[in-house]
PDB file of C-alpha atoms in Angstrom:
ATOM      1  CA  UNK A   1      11.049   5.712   3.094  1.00 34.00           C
ATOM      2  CA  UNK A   2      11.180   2.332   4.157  1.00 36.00           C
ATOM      3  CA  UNK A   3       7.854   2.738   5.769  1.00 41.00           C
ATOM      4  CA  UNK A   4       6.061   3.381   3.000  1.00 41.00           C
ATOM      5  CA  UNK A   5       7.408   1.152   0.758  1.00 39.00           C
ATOM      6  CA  UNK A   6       6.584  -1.779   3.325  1.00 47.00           C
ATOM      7  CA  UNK A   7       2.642   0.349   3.521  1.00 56.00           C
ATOM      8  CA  UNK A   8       2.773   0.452  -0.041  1.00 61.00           C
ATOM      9  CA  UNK A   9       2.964  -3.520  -0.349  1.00 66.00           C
ATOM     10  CA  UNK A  10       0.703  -3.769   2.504  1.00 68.00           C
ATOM     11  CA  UNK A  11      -2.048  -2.144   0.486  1.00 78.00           C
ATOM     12  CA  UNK A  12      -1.383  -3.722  -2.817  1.00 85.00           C
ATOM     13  CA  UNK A  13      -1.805  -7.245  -1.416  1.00 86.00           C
ATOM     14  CA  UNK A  14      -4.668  -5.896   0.875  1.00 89.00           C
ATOM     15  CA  UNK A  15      -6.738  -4.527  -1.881  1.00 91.00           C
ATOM     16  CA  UNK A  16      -5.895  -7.667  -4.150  1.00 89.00           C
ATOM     17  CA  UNK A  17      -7.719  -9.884  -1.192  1.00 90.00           C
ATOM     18  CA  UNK A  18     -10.391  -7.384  -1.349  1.00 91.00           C
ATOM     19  CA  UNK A  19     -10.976  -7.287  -5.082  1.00 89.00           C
ATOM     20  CA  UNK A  20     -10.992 -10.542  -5.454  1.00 88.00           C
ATOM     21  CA  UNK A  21     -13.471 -11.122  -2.830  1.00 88.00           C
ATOM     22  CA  UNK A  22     -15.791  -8.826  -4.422  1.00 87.00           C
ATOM     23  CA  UNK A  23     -16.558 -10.796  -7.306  1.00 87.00           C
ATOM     24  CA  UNK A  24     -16.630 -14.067  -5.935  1.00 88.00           C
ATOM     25  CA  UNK A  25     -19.965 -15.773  -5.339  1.00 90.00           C
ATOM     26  CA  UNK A  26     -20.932 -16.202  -1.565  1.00 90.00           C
ATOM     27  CA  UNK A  27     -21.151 -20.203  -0.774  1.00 89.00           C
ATOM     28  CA  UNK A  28     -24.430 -21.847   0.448  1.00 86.00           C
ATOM     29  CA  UNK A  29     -22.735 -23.063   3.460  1.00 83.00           C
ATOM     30  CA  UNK A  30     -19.562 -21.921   5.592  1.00 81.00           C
ATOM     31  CA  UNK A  31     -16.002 -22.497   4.930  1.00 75.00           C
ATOM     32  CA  UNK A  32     -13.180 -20.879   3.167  1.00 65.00           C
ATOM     33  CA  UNK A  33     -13.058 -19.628  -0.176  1.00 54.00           C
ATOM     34  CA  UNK A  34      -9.298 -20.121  -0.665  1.00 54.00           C
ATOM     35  CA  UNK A  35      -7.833 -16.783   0.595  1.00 51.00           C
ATOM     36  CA  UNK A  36      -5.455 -17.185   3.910  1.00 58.00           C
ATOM     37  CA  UNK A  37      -7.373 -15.789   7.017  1.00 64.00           C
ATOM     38  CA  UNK A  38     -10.588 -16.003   5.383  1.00 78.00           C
ATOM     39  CA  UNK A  39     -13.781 -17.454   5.315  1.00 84.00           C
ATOM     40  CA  UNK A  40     -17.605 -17.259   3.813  1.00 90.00           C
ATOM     41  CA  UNK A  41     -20.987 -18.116   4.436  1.00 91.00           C
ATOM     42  CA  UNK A  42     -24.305 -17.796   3.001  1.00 92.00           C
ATOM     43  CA  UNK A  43     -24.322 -13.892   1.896  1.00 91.00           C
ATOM     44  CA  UNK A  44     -20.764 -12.950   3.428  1.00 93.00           C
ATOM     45  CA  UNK A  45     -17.238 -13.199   2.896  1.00 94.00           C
ATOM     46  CA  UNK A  46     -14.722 -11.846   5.683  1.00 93.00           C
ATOM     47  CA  UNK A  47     -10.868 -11.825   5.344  1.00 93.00           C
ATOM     48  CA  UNK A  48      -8.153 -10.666   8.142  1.00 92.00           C
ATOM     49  CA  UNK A  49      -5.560  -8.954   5.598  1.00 92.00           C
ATOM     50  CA  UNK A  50      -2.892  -8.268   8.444  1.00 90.00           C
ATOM     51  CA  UNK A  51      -2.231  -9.233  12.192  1.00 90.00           C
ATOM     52  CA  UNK A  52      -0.223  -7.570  14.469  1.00 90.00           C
ATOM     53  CA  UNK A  53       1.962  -9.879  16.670  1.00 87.00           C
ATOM     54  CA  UNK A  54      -0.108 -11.495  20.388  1.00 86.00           C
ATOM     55  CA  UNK A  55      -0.155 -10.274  23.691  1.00 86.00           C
ATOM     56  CA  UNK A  56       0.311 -13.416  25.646  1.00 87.00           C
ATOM     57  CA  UNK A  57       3.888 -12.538  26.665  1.00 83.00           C
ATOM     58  CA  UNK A  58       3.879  -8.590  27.073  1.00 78.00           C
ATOM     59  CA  UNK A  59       0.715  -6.459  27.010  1.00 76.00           C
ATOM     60  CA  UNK A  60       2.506  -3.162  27.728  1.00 80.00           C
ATOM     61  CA  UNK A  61       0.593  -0.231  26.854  1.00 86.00           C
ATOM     62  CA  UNK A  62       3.223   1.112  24.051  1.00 87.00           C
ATOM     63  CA  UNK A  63       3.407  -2.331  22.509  1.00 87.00           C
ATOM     64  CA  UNK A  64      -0.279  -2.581  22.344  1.00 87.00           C
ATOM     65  CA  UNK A  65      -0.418   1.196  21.636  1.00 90.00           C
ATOM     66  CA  UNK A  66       2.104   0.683  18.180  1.00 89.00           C
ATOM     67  CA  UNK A  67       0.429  -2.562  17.394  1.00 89.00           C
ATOM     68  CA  UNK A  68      -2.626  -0.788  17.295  1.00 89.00           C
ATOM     69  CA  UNK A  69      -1.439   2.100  15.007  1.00 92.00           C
ATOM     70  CA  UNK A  70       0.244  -0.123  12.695  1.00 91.00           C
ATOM     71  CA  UNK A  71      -2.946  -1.203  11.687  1.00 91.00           C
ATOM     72  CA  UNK A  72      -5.037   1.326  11.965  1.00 92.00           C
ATOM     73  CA  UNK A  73      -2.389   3.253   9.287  1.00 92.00           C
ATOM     74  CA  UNK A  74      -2.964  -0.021   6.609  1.00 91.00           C
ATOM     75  CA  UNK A  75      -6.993   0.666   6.798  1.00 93.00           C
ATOM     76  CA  UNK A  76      -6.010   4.367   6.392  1.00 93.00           C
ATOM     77  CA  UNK A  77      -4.186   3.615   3.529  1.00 92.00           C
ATOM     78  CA  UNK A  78      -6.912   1.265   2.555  1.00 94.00           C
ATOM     79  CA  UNK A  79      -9.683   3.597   2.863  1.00 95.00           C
ATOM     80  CA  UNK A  80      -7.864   6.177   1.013  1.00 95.00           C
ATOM     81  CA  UNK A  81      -8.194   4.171  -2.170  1.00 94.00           C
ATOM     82  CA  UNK A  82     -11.274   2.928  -1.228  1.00 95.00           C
ATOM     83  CA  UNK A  83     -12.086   6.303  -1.025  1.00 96.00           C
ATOM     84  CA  UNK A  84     -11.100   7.444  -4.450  1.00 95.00           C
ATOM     85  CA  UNK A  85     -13.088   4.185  -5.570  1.00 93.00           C
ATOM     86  CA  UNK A  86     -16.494   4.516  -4.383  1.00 93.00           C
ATOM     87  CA  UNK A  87     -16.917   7.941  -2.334  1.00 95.00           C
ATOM     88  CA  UNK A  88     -16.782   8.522   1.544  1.00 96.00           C
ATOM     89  CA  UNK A  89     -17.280   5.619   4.019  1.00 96.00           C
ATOM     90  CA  UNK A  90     -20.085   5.683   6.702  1.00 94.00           C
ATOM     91  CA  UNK A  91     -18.892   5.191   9.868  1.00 93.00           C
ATOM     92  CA  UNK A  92     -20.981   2.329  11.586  1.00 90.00           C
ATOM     93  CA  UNK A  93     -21.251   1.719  14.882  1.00 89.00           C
ATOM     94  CA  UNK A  94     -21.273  -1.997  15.552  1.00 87.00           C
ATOM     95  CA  UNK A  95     -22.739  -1.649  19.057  1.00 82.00           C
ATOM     96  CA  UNK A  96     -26.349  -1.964  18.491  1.00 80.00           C
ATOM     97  CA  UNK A  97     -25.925  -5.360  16.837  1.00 79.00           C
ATOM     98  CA  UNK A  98     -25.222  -6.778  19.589  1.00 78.00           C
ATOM     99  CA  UNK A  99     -28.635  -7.146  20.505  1.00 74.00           C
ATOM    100  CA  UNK A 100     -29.057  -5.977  23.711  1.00 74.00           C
ATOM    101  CA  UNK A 101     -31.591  -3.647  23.427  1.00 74.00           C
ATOM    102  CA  UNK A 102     -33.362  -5.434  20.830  1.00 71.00           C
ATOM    103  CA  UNK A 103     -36.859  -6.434  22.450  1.00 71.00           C
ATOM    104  CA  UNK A 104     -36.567  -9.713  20.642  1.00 76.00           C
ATOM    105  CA  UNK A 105     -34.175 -11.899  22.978  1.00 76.00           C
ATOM    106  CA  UNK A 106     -33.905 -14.526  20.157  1.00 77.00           C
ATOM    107  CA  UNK A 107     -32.029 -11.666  18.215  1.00 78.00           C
ATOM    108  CA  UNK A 108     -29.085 -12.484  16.227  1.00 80.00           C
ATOM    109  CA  UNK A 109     -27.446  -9.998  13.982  1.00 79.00           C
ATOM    110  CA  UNK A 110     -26.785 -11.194  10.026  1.00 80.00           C
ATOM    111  CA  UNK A 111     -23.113 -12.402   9.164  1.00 86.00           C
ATOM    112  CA  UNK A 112     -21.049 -11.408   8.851  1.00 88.00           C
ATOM    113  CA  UNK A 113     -21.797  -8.383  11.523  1.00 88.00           C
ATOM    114  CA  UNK A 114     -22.121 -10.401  14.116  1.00 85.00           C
ATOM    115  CA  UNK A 115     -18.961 -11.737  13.584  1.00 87.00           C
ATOM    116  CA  UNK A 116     -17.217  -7.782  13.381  1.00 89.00           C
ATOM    117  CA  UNK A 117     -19.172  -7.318  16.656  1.00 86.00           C
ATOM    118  CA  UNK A 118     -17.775 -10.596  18.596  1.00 84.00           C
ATOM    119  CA  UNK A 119     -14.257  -9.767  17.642  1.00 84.00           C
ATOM    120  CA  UNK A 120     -15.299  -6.204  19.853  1.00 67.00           C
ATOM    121  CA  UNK A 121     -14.603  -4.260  16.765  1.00 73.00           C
ATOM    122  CA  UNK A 122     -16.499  -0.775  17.817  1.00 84.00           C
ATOM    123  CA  UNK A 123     -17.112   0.450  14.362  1.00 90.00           C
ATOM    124  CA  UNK A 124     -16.302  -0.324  10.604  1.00 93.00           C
ATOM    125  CA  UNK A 125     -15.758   2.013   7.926  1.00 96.00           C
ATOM    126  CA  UNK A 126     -18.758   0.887   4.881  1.00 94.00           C
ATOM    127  CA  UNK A 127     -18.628   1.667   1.214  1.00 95.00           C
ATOM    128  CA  UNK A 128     -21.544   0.310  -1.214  1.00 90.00           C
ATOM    129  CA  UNK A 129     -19.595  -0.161  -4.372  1.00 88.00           C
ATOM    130  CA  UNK A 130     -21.399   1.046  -7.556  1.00 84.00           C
ATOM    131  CA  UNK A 131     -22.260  -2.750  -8.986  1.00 77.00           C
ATOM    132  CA  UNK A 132     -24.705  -3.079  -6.548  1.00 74.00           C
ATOM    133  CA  UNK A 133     -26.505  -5.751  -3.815  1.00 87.00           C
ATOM    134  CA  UNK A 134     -23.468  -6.062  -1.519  1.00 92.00           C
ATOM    135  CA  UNK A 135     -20.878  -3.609   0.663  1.00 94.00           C
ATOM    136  CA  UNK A 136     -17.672  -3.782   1.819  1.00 95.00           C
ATOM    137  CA  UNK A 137     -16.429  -2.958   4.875  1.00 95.00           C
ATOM    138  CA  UNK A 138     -12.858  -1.990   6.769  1.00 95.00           C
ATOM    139  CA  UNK A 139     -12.163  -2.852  10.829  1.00 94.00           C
ATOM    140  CA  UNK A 140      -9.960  -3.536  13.350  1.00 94.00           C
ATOM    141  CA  UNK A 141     -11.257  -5.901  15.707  1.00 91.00           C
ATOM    142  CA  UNK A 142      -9.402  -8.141  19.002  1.00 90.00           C
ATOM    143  CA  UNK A 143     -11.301 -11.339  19.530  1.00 86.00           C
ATOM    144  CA  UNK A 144      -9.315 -11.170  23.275  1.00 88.00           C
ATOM    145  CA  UNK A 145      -6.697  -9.521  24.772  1.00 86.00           C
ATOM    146  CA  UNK A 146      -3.894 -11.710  24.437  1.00 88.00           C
ATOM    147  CA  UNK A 147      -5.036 -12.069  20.613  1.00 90.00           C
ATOM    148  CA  UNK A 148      -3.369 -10.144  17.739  1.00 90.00           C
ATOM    149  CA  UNK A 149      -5.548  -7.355  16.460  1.00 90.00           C
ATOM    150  CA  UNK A 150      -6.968  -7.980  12.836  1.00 92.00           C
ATOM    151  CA  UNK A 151      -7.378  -5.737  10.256  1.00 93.00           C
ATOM    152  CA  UNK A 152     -10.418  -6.761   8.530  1.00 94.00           C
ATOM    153  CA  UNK A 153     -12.585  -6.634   5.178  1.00 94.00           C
ATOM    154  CA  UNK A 154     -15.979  -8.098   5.226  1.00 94.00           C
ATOM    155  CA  UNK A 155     -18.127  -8.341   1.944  1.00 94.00           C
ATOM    156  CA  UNK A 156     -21.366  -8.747   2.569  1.00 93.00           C
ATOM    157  CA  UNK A 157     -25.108  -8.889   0.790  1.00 91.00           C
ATOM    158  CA  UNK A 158     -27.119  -5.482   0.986  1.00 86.00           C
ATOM    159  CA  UNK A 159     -29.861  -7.085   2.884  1.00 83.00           C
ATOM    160  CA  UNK A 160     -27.586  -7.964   5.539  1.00 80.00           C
ATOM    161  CA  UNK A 161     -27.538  -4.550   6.768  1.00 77.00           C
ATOM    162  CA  UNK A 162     -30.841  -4.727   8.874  1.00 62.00           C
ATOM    163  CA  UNK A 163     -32.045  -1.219   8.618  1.00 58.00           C
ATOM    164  CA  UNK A 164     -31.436  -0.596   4.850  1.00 41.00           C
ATOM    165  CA  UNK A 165     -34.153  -2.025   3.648  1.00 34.00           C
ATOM    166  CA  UNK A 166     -36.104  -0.314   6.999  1.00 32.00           C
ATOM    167  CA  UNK A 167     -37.462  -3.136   9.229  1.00 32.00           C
ATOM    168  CA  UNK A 168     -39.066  -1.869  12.567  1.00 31.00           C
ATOM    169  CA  UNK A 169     -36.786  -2.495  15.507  1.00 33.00           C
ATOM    170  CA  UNK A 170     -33.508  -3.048  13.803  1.00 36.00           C
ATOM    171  CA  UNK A 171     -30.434  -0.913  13.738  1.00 41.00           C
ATOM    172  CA  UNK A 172     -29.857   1.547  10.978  1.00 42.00           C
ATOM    173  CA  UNK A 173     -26.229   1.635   9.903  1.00 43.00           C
ATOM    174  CA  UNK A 174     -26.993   4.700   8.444  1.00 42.00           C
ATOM    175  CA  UNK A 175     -26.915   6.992  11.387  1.00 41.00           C
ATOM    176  CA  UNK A 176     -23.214   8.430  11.344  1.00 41.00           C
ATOM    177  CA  UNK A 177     -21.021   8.968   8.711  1.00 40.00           C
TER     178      UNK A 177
END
């Protein structure tokens, strides 16, 4: 029981960072908007809602392994809610915004993506709430391996999804689900 309570809280607080995020405007330049682990730019807001504990001391594979679980139970929880909210997720791979098989070598992908895809998050879970012009987005991402993973919400504008909107060459997030 214990568990869950502690989930319980976990999710409370996690979708108070997330709701609050939602509504508030994106900056004209980077920096924080106030909430702990977070930061915004130009079209974007991103917010770590829980770390799990570093690796610099002991990387063992069940210690990683549990870390790892930990967090991927809070976006569970998260997504389940989520869920109920807005509809099924898509799943989206993050690997083609890396840009290495874009043919323009200048390519950089919109924020805050390329931000999900430097922290080698593989995939985030997206939802396009009802109100319209931006989506929200659930991952788990490592910047490095000594580094705590992150569970992470990113808010972003709708055009910052290159695909959506259909541009030739570009991604389409669209693709799984």
């Amino acid at each position: 029981m214990a568990s869950r309570h502690r989930s319980t809280e976990f999710t409370e607080s996690q979708l108070s960072v997330i709701d609050e995020l939602s509504v508030l405007p994106f900056p004209e330049q980077e920096g924080r908007p106030g909430t702990d682990g977070g930061w915004s730019g130009p079209g974007y807001h991103v917010a770590v809602l829980r770390e799990s504990q570093d690796f610099w001391n002991d990387r063992g594979e069940e210690i990683v392994e549990a870390a790892e679980q930990e967090l991927e139970a809070d976006l569970d929880a998260l997504a389940a809610v989520l869920t109920a909210r807005w509809g099924a997720p898509t799943t989206v791979d993050l690997g083609p915004y890396l840009g290495f098989d874009d043919p323009d070598p200048e390519f950089t992908a919109p924020e805050p993506l390329g931000f999900l895809c430097n922290v080698a998050a593989g995939s985030m879970q997206l939802w396009q709430p009802p109100s319209g012009g931006r989506w929200l987005a659930l991952a788990i991402g490592q910047a490095d391996r000594e580094l705590p993973f992150e569970l992470l919400a990113a808010i972003g504008e709708a055009s910052s999804l290159p695909g959506r909107a259909g541009p030739a060459g570009r991604p389409s997030p669209t693709g799984s689900s």
